[in-house]
Each structure stands twice: as C-alpha cells, then as structure tokens.
Short mmCIF file of C-alpha atoms in Angstrom, two decimals:
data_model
loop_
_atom_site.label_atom_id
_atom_site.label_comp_id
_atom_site.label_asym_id
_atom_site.label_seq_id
_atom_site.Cartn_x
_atom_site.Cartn_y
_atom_site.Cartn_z
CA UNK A 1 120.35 30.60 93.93
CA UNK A 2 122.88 33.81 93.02
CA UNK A 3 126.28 32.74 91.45
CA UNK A 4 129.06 32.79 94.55
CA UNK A 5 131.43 34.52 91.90
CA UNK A 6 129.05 37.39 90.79
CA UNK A 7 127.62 37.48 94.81
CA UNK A 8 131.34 38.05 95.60
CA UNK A 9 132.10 40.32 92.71
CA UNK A 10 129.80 43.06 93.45
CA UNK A 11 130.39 42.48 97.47
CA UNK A 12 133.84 43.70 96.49
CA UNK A 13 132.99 46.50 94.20
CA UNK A 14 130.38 47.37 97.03
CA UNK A 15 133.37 47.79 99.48
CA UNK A 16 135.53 49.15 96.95
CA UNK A 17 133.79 51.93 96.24
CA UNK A 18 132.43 52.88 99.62
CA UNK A 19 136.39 53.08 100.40
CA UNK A 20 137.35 55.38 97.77
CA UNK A 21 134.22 57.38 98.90
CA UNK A 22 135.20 57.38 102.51
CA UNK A 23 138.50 58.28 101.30
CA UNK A 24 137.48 60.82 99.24
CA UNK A 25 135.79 63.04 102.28
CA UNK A 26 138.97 62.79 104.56
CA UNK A 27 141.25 65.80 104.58
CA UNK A 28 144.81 65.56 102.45
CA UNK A 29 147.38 64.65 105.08
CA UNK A 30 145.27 61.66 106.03
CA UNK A 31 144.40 59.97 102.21
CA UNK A 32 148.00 60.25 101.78
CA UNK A 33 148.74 58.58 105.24
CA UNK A 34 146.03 55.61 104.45
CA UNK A 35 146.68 55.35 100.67
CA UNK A 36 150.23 54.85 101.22
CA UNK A 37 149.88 52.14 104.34
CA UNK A 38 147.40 50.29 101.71
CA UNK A 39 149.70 50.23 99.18
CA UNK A 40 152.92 49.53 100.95
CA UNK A 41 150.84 46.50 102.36
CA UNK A 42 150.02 45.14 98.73
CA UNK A 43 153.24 45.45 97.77
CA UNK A 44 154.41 43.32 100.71
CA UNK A 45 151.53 40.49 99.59
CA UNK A 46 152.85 41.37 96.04
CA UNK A 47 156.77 40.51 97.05
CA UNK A 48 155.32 37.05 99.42
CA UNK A 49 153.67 35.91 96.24
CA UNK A 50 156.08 36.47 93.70
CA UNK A 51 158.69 35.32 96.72
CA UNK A 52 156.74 31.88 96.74
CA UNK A 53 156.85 31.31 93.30
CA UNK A 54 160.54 32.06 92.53
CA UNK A 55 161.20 29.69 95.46
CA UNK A 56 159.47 26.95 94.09
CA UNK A 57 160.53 27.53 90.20
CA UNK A 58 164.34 27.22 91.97
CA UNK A 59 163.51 24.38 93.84
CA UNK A 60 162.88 22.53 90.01
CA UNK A 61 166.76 23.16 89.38
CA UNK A 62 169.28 19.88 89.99
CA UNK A 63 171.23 20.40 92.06
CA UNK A 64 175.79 19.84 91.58
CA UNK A 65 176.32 16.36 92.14
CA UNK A 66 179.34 15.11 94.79
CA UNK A 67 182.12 15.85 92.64
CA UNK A 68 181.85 19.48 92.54
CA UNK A 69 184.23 21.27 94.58
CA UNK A 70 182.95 23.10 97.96
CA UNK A 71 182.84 26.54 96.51
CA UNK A 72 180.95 25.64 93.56
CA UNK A 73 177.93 23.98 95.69
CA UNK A 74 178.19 27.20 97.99
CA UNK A 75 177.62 29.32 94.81
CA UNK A 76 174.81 26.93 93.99
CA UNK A 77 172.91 27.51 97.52
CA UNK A 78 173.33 31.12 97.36
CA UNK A 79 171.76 31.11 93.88
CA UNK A 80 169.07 29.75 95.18
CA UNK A 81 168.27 32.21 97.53
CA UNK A 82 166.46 35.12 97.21
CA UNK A 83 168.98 38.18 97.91
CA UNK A 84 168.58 39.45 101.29
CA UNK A 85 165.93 37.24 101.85
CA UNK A 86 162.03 37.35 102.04
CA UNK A 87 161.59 40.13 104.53
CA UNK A 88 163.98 42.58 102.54
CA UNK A 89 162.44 41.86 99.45
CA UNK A 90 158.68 42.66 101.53
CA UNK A 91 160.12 45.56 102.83
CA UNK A 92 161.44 47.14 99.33
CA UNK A 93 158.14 46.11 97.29
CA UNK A 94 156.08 47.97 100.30
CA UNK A 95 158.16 50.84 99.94
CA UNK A 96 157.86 51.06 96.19
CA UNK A 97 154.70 50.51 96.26
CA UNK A 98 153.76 52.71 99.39
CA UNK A 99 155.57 55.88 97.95
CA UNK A 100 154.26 55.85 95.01
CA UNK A 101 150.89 55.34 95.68
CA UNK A 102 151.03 58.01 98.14
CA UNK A 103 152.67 60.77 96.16
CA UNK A 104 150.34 59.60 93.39
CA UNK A 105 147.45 60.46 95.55
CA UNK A 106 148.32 63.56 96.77
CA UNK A 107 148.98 64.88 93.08
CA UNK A 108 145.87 63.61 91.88
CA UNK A 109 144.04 65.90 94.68
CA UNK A 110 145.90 68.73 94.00
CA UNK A 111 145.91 68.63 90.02
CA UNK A 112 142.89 67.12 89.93
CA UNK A 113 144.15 64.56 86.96
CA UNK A 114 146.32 62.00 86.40
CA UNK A 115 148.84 62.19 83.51
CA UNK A 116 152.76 61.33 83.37
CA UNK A 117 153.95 64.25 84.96
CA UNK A 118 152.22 62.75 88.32
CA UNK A 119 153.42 59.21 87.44
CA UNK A 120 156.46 60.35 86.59
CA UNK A 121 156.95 62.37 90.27
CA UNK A 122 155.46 58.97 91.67
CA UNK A 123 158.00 56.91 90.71
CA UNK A 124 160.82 59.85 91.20
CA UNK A 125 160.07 59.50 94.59
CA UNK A 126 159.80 55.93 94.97
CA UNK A 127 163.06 55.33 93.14
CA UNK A 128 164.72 57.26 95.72
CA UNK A 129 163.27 55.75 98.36
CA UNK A 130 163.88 52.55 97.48
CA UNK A 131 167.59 53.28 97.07
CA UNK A 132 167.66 54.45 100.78
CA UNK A 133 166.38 51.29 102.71
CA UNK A 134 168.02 48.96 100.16
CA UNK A 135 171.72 50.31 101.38
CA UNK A 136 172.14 51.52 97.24
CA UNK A 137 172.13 54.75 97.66
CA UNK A 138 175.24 55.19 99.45
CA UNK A 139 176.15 58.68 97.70
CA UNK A 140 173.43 61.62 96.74
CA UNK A 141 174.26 60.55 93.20
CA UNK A 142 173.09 57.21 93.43
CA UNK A 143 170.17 58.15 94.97
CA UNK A 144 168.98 60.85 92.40
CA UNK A 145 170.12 58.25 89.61
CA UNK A 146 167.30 56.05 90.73
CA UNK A 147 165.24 58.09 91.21
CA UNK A 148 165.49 59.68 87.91
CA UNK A 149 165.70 55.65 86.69
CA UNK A 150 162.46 55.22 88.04
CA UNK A 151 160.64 57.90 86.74
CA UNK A 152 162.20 57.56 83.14
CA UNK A 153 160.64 53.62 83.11
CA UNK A 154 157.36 54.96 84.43
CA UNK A 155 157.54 57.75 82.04
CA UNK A 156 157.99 55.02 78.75
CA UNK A 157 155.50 52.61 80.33
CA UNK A 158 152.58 55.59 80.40
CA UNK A 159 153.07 56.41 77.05
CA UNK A 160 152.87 53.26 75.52
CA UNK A 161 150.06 52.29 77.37
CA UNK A 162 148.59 55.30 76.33
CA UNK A 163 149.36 54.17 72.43
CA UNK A 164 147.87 51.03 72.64
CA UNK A 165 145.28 52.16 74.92
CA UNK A 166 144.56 55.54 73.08
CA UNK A 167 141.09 57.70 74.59
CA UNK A 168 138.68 58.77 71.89
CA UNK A 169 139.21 62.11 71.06
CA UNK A 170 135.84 63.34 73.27
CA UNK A 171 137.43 61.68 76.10
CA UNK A 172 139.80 64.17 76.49
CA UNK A 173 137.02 66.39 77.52
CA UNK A 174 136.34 64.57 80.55
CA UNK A 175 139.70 63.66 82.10
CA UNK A 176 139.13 65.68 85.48
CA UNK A 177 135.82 64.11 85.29
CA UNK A 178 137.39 60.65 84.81
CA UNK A 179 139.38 61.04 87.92
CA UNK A 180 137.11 62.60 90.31
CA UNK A 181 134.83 60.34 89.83
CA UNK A 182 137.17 57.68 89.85
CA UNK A 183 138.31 58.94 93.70
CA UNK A 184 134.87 59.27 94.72
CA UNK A 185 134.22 55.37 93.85
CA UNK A 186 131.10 56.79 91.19
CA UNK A 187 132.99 55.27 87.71
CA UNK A 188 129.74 54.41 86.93
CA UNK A 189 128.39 58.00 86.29
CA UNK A 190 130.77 58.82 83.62
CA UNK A 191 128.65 58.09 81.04
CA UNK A 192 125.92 60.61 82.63
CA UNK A 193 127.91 63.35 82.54
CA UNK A 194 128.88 62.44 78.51
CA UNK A 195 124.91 62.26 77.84
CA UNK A 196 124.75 65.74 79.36
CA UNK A 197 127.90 67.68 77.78
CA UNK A 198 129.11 68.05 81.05
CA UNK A 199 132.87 68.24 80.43
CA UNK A 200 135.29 69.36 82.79
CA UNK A 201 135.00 72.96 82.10
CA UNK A 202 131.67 73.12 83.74
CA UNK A 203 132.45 71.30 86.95
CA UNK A 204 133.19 74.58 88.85
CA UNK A 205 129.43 75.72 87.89
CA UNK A 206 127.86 71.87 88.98
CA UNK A 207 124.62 72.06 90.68
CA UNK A 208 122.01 69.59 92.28
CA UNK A 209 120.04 70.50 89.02
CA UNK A 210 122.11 69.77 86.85
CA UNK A 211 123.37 66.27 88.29
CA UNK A 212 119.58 65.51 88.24
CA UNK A 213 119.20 66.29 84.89
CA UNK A 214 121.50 63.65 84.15
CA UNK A 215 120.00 61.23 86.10
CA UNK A 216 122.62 60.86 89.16
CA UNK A 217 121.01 59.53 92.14
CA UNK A 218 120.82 61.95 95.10
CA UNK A 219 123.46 60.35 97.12
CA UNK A 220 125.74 60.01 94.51
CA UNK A 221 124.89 63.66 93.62
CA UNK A 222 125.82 65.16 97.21
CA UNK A 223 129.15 62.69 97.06
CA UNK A 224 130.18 65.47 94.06
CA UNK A 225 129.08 68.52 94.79
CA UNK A 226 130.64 68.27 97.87
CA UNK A 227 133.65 67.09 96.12
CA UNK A 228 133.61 70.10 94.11
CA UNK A 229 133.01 72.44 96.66
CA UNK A 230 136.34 71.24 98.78
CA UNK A 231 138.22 71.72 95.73
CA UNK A 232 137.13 74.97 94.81
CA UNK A 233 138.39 76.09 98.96
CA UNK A 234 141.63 73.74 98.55
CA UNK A 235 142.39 76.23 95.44
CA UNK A 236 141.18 79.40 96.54
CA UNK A 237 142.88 78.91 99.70
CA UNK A 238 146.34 77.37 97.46
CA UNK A 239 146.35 81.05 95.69
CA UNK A 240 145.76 83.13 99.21
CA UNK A 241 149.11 81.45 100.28
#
C-alpha cells in the first residue's frame, strides 16, 4: 500500500507543475492577471491564519478585574482586537501579497531572472499599494515613503538570504536557466542542462538535439523550446518598439 503522505506529495507537485506550465504558455497580460489573484488569495488564507492565532494567544491574557475604572477595561477590549478587524487585515495581506507577486511575475518574463532589482520593484509597488487601501497614504509622500520602506526591507532580506544561502560559483552560469525552468514547472532538468554545459548563453541557439542530448524527455523538450522561441519574439518585438 503507497504512503498517503508521499501519494499526496507528488499529487501536489503533479498539479504544481502542470500550473506553472499552463501558466507559462499564456500570453503576459493574463500570468500577471492569474498570478496576482493567486497570490492576493494566499495572502488572505495567510492573514485568517495568522488572524486565528493572535486571537487565541490574546484570549490567554487575564483580563482587569472589577475595580478598574471604565476606561481602563475599554482600553483592555480594544487591545484585544485586531485593528480594523479580520476583513481589513485579509484585505491588506491580499494586496501585499497580490502586487507583489504580480509585478514579480511580469519582471521575471521580461528580464528573464530574478535578482533584487525585481524584488526590490515588487515590494516598491506593493508598499504603495498597501498604503492606499489602508487610508496611510493620505499625502503622495506617505505613499512613496512606503513604498520606498518596502522595497528597502525586501532589498536587506535578499541579500542576506543570499549570504547564508550563497550559489556555487558555476551556478551563476545558469541563473536564466534556473528561472525558466522554474516558470515552466521543469526544476527537475536543471541538472541536465549542468551535465551538458548548457549555460545561459546558449539558450538562444537551443535545439531538439541538443535537449536530447541531455536526456530531456520530448515533452518536456517542446515545453522549452517553445519557451525560448516566445522570448526571442517578446524581445525582438520589445526593440522594434
């Protein structure tokens, strides 16, 4: 009998990665338009979680006993509260969330990679979105200082994840490998392409050859080059404009 875990593990890798390889194939406007509805929606589930749990860690707290004067024991309800309530809080984790997976996506297309300058423009974006619906941004000021408050945390966070969590030095070879592959659900191959020296210099010049060469399935292998093909229009046609 298969283990339920490892029967449910690879059922959700299977859908996983058919997703990102739908997703892949649609045009720009319309991975941006799904990408950001999927992650607005986990930030929503995000917010009801970590909602539930700060609700039940207040609950723990004693609360004033009789003698406290009325304003006190109002001060004491309000603290236990979350501010603005459940739905606001949903609503500003899905538009974190949303934004900045969506402008996240749309730089990775066009770039191709994903570095801090694109998580950085992520969380610009978000920052200043999220000081629209929350009411904080009641001057342009405010709303470019969160922005740019935003983006400076995202921009610390990358690179000290990137010091603790430093790539070999051959891995910089294959970064626009990394990521296309990563879009196209087909993490998997990476190791293929290392085998065969195919670095990201040569993925202009891919062909069905040479993806057989390095063993790539022919599915997988028509995923790619068609991959590469769209990109090589999406930048011709980029430089025509």
């Amino acid at each position: 009998m298969h283990n339920p875990i490892t029967y449910l593990e690879t059922k959700h890798n299977e859908l996983h990665n058919g997703f990102k390889g739908w997703l892949a194939k649609q045009s720009l406007p319309v991975e941006a338009a799904v990408v950001t509805l999927t992650g607005a929606a986990k930030g929503a589930i995000f917010s009801g979680f970590t909602g539930a749990f700060a609700k039940d860690s207040s609950s723990t707290a004693p609360p004033p006993d009789d003698s406290v004067s009325p304003n006190t024991m109002a001060s004491f309800q309000k603290s236990q509260a979350p501010a603005g309530g459940p739905l606001i809080h949903a609503r500003n984790y899905a538009v974190i969330s949303g934004v900045n997976a969506g402008i996240s996506s749309v730089l990775k297309r066009l770039r191709g990679k994903e570095d801090v300058q694109t998580s950085m423009v992520a969380a610009f974006g978000s920052g200043v979105m999220f000081s629209l619906v929350s009411g904080s941004g009641n001057s342009h000021a405010n709303v470019i200082t969160a922005g740019v408050f935003f983006a400076l945390c995202e921009g610390v966070l990358f690179k000290v994840s990137r010091i603790f969590i430093r790539p070999r030095g051959e891995d910089v070879m294959y970064n626009e490998t990394r990521a296309m592959l990563s879009s196209l659900g087909l993490e998997k191959y990476e190791k293929n392409f290392k085998i065969g020296l195919l670095t990201d210099n040569t993925l202009p010049q891919l062909t069905d050859k040479a993806l057989q060469d390095i063993k790539i399935p022919p599915g997988p292998r028509h995923v790619i080059l068609d991959h590469v093909q769209r990109s090589k229009e999406e930048k011709k046609g980029g430089r025509r404009t």
